[in-house]
CSV table of C-alpha atoms in Angstrom, one decimal:
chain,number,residue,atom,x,y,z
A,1,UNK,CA,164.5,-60.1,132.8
A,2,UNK,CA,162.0,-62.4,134.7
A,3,UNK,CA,158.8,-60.7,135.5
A,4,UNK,CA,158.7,-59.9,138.9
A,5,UNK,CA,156.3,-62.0,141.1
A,6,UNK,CA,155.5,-61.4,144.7
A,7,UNK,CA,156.4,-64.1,147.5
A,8,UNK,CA,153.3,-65.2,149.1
A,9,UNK,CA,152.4,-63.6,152.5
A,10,UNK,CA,152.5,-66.1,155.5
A,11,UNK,CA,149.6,-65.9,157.9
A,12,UNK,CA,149.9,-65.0,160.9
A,13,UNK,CA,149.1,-66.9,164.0
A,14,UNK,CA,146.2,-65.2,165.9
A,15,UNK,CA,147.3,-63.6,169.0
A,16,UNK,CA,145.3,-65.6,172.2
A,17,UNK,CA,145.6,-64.6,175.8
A,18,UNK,CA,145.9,-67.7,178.6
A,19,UNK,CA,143.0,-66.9,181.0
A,20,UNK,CA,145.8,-67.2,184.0
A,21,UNK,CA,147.9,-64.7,182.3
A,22,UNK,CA,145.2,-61.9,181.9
A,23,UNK,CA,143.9,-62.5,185.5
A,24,UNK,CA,147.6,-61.4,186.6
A,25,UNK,CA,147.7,-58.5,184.4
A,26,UNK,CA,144.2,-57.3,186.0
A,27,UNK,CA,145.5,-57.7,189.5
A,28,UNK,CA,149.1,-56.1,188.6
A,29,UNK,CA,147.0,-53.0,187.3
A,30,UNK,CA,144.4,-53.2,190.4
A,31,UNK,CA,147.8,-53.3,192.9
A,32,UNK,CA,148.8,-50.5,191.0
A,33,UNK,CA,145.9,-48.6,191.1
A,34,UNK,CA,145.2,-49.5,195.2
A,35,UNK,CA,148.4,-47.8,195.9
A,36,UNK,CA,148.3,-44.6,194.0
A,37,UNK,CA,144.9,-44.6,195.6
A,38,UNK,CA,146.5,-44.7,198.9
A,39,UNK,CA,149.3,-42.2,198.4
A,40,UNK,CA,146.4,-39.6,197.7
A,41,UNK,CA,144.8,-40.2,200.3
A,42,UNK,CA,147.8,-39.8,202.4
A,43,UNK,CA,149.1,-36.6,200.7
A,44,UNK,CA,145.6,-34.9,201.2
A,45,UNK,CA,145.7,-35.9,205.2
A,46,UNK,CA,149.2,-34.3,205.9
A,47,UNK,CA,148.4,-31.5,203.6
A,48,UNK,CA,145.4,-30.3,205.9
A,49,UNK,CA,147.2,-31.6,208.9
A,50,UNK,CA,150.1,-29.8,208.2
A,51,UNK,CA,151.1,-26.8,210.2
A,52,UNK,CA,149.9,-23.4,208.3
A,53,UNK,CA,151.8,-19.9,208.5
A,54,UNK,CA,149.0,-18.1,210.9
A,55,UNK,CA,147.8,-15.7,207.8
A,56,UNK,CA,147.5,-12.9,210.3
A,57,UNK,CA,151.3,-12.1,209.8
A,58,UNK,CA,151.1,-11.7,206.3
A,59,UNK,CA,149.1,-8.7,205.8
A,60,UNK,CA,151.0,-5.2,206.1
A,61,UNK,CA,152.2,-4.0,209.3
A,62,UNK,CA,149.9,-4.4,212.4
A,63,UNK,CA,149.8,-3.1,216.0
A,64,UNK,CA,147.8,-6.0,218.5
A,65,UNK,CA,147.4,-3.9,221.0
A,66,UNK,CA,145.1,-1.4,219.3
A,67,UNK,CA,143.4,-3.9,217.4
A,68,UNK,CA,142.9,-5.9,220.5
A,69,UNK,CA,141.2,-2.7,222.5
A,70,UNK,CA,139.2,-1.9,219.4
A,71,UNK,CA,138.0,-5.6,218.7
A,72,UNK,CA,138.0,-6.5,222.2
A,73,UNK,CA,135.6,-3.6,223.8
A,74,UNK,CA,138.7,-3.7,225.9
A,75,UNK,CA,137.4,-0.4,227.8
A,76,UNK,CA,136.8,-2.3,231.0
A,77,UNK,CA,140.4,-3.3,231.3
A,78,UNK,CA,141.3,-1.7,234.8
A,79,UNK,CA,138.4,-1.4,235.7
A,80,UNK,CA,135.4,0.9,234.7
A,81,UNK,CA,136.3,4.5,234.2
A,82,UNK,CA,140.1,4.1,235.1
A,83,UNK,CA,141.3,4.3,231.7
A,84,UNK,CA,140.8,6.9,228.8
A,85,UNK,CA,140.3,4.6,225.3
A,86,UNK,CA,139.2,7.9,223.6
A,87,UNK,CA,142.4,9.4,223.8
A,88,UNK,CA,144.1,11.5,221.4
A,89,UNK,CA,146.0,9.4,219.1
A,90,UNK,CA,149.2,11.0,219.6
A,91,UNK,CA,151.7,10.5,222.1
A,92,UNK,CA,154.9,11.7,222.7
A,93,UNK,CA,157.3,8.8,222.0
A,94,UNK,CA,156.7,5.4,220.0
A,95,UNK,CA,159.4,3.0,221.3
A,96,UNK,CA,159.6,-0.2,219.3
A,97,UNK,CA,161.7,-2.8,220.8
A,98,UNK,CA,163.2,-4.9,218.4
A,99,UNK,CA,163.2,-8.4,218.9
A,100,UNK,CA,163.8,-11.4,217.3
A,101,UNK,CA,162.1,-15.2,217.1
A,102,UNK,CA,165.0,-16.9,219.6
A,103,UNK,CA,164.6,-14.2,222.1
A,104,UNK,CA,161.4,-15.1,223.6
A,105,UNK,CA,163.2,-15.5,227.5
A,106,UNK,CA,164.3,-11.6,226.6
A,107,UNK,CA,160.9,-10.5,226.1
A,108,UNK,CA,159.5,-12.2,229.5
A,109,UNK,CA,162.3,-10.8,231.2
A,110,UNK,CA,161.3,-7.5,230.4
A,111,UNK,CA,157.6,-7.8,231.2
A,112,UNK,CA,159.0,-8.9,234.4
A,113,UNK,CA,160.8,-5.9,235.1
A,114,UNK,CA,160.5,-2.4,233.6
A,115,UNK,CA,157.9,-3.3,231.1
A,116,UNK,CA,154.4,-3.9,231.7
A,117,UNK,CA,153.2,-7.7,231.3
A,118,UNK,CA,149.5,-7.2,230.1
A,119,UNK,CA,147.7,-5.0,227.9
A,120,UNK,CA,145.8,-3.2,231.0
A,121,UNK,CA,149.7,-2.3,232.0
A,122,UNK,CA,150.9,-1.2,228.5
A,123,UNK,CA,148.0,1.4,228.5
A,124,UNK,CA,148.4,2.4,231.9
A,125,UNK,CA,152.4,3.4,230.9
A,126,UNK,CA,151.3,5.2,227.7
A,127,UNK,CA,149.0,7.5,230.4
A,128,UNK,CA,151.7,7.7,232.6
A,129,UNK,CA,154.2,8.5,230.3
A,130,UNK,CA,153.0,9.5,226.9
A,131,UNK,CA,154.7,6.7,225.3
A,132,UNK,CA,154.0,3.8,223.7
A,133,UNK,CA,155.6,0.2,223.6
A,134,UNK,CA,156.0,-2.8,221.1
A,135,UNK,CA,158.1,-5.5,220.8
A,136,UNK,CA,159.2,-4.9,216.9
A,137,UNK,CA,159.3,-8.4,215.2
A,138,UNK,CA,159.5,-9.5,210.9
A,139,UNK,CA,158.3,-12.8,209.3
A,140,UNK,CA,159.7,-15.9,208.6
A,141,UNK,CA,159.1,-18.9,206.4
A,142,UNK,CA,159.2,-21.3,209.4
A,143,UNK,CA,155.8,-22.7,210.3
A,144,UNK,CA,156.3,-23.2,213.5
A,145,UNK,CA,158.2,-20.6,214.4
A,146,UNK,CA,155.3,-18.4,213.0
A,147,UNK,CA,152.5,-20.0,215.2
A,148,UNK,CA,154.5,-19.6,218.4
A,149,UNK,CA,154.0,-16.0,218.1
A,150,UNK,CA,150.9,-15.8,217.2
A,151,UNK,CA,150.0,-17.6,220.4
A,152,UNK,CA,152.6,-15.0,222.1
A,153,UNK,CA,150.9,-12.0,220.4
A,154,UNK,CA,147.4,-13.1,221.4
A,155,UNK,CA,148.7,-13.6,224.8
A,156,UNK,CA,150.3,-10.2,225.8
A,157,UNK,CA,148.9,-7.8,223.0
A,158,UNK,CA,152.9,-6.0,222.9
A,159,UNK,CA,153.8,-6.5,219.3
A,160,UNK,CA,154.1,-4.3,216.3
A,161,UNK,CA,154.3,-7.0,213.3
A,162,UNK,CA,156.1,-5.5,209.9
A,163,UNK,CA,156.1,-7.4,206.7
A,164,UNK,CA,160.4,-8.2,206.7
A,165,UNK,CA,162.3,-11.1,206.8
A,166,UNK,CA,163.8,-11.7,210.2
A,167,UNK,CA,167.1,-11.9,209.9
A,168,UNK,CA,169.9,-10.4,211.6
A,169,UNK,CA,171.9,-9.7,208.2
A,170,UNK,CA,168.8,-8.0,207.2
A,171,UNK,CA,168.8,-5.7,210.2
A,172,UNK,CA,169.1,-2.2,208.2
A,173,UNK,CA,166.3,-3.0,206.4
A,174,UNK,CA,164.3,-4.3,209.5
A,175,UNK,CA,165.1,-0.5,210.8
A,176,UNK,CA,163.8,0.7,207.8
A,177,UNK,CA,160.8,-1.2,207.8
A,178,UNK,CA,160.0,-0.5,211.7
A,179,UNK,CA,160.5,3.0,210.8
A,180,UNK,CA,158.2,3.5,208.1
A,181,UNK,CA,155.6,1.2,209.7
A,182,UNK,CA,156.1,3.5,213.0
A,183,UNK,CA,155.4,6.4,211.2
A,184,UNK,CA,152.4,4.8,209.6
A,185,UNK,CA,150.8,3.4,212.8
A,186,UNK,CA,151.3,5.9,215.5
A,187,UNK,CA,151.7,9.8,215.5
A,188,UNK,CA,154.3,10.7,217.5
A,189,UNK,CA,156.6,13.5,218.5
A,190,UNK,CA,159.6,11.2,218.4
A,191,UNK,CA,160.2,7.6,217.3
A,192,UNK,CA,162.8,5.5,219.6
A,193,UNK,CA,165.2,2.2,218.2
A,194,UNK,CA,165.6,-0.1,221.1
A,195,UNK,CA,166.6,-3.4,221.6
A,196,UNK,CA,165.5,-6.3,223.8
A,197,UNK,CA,168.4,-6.4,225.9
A,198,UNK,CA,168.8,-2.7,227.8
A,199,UNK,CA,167.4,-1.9,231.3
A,200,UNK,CA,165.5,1.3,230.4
A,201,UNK,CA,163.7,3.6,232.8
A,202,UNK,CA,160.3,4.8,231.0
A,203,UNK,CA,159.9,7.7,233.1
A,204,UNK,CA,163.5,9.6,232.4
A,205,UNK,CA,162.9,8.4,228.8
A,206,UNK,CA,160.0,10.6,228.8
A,207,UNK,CA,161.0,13.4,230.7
A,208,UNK,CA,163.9,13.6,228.0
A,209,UNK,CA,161.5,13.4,225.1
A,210,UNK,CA,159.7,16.0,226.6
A,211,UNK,CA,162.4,19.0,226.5
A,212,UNK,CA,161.7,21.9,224.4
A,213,UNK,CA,164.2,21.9,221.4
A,214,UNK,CA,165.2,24.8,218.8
A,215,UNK,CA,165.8,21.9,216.0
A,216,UNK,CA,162.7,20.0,215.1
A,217,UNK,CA,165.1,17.8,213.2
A,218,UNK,CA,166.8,15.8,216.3
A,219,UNK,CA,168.8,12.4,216.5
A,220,UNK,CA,169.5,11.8,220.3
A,221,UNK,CA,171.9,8.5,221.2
A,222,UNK,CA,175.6,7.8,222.6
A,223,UNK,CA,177.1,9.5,219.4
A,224,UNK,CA,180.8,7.8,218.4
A,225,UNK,CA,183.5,7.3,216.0
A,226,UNK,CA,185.4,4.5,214.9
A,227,UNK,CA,187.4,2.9,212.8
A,228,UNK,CA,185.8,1.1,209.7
A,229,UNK,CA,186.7,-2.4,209.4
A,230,UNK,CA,187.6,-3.7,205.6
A,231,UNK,CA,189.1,-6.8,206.5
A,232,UNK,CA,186.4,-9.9,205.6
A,233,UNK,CA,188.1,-12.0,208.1
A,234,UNK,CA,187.1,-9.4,211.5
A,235,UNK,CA,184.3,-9.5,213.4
A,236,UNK,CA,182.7,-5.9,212.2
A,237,UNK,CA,183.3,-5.9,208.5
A,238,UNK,CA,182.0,-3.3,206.5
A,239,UNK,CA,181.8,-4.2,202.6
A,240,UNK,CA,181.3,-0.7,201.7
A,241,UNK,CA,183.8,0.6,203.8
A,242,UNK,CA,186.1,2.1,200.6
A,243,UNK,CA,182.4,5.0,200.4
A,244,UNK,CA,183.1,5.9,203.8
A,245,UNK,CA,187.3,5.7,204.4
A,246,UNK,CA,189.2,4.9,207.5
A,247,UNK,CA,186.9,6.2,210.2
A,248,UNK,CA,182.8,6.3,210.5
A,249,UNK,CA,180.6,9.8,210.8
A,250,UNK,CA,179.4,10.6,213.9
A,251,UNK,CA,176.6,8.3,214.7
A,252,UNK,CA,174.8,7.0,217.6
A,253,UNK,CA,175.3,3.6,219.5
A,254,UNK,CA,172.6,0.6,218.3
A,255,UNK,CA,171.3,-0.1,221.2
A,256,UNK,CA,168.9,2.8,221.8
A,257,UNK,CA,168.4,6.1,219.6
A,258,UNK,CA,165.8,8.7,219.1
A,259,UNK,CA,165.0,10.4,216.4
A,260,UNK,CA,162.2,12.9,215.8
A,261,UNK,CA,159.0,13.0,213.7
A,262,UNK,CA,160.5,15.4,211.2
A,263,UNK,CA,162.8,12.9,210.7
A,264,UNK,CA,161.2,9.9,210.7
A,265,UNK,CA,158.2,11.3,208.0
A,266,UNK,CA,161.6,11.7,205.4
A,267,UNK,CA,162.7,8.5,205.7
A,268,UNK,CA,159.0,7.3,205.4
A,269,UNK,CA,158.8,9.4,202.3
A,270,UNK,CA,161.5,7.6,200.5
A,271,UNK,CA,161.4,4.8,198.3
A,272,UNK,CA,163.2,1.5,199.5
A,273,UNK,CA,165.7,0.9,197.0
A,274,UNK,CA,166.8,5.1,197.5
A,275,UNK,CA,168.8,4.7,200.6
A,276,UNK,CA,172.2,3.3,200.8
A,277,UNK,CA,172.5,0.3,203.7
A,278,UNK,CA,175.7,-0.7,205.0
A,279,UNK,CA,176.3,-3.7,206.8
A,280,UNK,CA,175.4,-2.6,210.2
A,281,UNK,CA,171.8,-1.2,211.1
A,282,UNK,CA,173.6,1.9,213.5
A,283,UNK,CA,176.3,3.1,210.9
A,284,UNK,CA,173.2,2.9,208.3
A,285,UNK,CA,170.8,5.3,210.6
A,286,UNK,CA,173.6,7.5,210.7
A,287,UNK,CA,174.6,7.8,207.0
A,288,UNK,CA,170.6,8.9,206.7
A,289,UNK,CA,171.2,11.3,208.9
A,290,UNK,CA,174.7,13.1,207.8
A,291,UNK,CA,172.7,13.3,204.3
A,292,UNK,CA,170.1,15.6,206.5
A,293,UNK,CA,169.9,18.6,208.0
A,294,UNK,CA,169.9,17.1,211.6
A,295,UNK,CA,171.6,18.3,215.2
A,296,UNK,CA,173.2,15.7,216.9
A,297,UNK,CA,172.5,15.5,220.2
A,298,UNK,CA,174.8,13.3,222.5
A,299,UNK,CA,173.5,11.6,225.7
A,300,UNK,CA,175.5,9.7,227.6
A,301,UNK,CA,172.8,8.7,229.7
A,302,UNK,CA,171.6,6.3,227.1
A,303,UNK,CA,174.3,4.8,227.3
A,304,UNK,CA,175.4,4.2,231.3
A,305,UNK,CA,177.4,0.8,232.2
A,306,UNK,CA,175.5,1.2,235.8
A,307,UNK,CA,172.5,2.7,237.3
A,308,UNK,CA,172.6,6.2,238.5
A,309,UNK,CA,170.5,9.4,239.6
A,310,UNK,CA,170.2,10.4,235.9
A,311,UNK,CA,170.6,7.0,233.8
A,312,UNK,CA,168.1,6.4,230.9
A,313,UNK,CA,169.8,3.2,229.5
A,314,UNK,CA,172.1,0.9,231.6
A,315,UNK,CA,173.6,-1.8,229.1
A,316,UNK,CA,177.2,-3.1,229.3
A,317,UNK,CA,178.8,-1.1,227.1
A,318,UNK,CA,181.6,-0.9,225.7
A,319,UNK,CA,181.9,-5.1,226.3
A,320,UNK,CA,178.7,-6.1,224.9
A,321,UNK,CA,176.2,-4.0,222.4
A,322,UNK,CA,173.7,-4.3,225.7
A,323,UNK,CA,173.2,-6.7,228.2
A,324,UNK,CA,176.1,-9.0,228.1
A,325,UNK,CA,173.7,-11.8,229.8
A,326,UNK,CA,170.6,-9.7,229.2
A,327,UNK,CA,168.2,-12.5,230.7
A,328,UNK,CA,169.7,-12.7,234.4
A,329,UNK,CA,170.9,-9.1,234.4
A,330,UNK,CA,168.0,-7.9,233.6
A,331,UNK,CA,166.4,-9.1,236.4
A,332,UNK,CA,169.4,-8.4,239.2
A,333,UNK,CA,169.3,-4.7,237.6
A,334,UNK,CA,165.5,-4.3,238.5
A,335,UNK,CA,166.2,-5.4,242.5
A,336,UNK,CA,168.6,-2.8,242.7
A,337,UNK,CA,166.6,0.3,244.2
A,338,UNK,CA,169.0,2.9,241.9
A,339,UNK,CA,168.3,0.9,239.0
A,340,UNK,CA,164.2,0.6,239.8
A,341,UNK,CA,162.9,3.0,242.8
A,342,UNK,CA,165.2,6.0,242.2
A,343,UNK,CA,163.2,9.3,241.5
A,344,UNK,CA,162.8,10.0,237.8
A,345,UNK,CA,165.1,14.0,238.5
A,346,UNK,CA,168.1,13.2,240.5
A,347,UNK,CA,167.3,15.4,243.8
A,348,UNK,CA,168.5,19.4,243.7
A,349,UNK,CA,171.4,20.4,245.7
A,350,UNK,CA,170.3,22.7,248.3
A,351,UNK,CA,173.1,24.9,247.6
């Protein structure tokens, strides 16, 4: 065998850049660079000029109307020596009014009516009445959405903000929240549900809150029954409605309820994820409150289609869970004398 003799290795021709052809590669890689220059730039602007979530809203739950008085020196609202700020803290009733981000024409149709329009008025109803008032609203991830109430909050001073989502599926859990933060915020004989499309009269609200009781463990509404709905396709499904059977407990109408503190300081107690929810926020409350030693106590009252002598709550039931056009009828319900002017006690019969 032939020895074995390497082939000769061929030099290679030196690599050599045209000066025209490095000049374009510098310019390529400058272009380049210009424009990821320019997209930082622009980045960084609409980040800083984008709108924020107002960070006031993400802290636990707040009351503005307390922390506007206290921040404020608000004691010469009304004028000098007209209102009490040194009050006791408690009052009789708490009365959340829950409300929602699309409802902003409810709310000023309320202010306009039976609710007062400006902190000075809010005050003056607590003294009047012993009860306290706050539009009840959650959190949501929309920006804008989130700095249009702040602008509403720091313009009327009437909102109790709770750290939930806003939704309406979420709506037990929005009662549950309220309640707890309630509980936390005010101290109060009872704590009332209400929602932003009911004519209420303060005054009879008050007066009924104010009735000695034997049971210190109360739930006042429009009690019913009904049929529970397990059919996905109807309007008032109830996905756990094989717990309950064919008809609901005894439980008060949504629109307004009462319940008192006794009450409310066991729901506080509990842990979130202890209570069962169903699908509606009413037939929730009362599942909590056929698992406790509570009395029922009926009032139709709460509950009246028209304005009367005695009626607490005028909403259109049974057509509409309140108001059926809560915005106009609102405001025809408040020019009607029975509705607005009436005396808080219908007048005794001289019999």
């Amino acid at each position: 065998m032939a020895p074995y003799t390497p082939k000769p290795v061929k030099p290679q021709r030196p690599i050599s850049y045209h000066p025209s052809s490095l000049s374009t590669l510098l310019l390529a890689f400058s272009i380049f660079s210009l424009i990821i220059g320019i997209f930082g730039i622009s980045f960084s602007l609409y980040a800083l000029r984008r709108p924020q979530p107002a960070p006031i809203f993400r802290c636990r739950s707040r009351d503005s109307l307390r922390e506007f008085v206290a921040l404020s020196g608000a004691r010469k609202l009304g004028g000098a020596g007209e209102l009490d700020y040194h009050r006791p803290k408690r009052v009789l009733g708490f009365v959340g009014i829950q409300t929602t981000f699309g409802s902003g024409d409810r709310r000023d149709a309320l202010r306009s009516t039976w609710l007062a329009s400006d902190p000075d008025g809010l005050l003056r109803l607590e003294q009047a009445t012993g009860l306290a008032f706050r539009f009840v609203i959650g959190r949501s991830k929309d920006a804008h959405k989130m700095a249009m109430l702040k602008k509403e909050v720091e313009k009327y001073r009437d909102f109790m903000l709770i750290d939930v989502d806003e939704e309406y599926s979420n709506l037990p859990y929005k009662t549950l929240a309220y309640l707890k933060a309630a509980y936390e915020l005010f101290e109060a004989d009872y704590y009332v549900k209400a929602d932003d499309d009911i004519y209420l009269r303060p005054d009879r609200l008050a007066t009924l809150l104010a009735k000695e009781r034997t049971h210190s463990r109360t739930y006042i509404g429009c009690m019913k029954k009904g049929p529970v709905v397990t059919d996905p396709k109807m309007k008032w499904y109830e996905p756990s409605g094989h717990l309950v059977g064919n008809e609901y407990f005894w439980h008060a109408y949504g629109p307004i309820y009462i319940l008192s503190a006794d009450l409310v300081a066991s729901i506080a107690a509990t842990k979130n994820d202890s209570l069962r929810m169903f699908n509606h926020e009413d037939v929730t409350i009362g599942s909590w409150m056929l698992a406790m030693n509570v009395h029922h106590e009926d009032n139709r009252a709460m509950c009246d289609p028209q304005c009367t002598a005695t009626s607490i709550a005028v909403w259109d039931i049974p057509k509409c869970s309140g108001l059926c056009h809560p915005v106009s009828k609102l405001k025809q319900l408040h020019q009607i004398n029975m509705c607005s002017k009436s005396p808080t006690l219908p007048p005794e019969d001289d019999e």
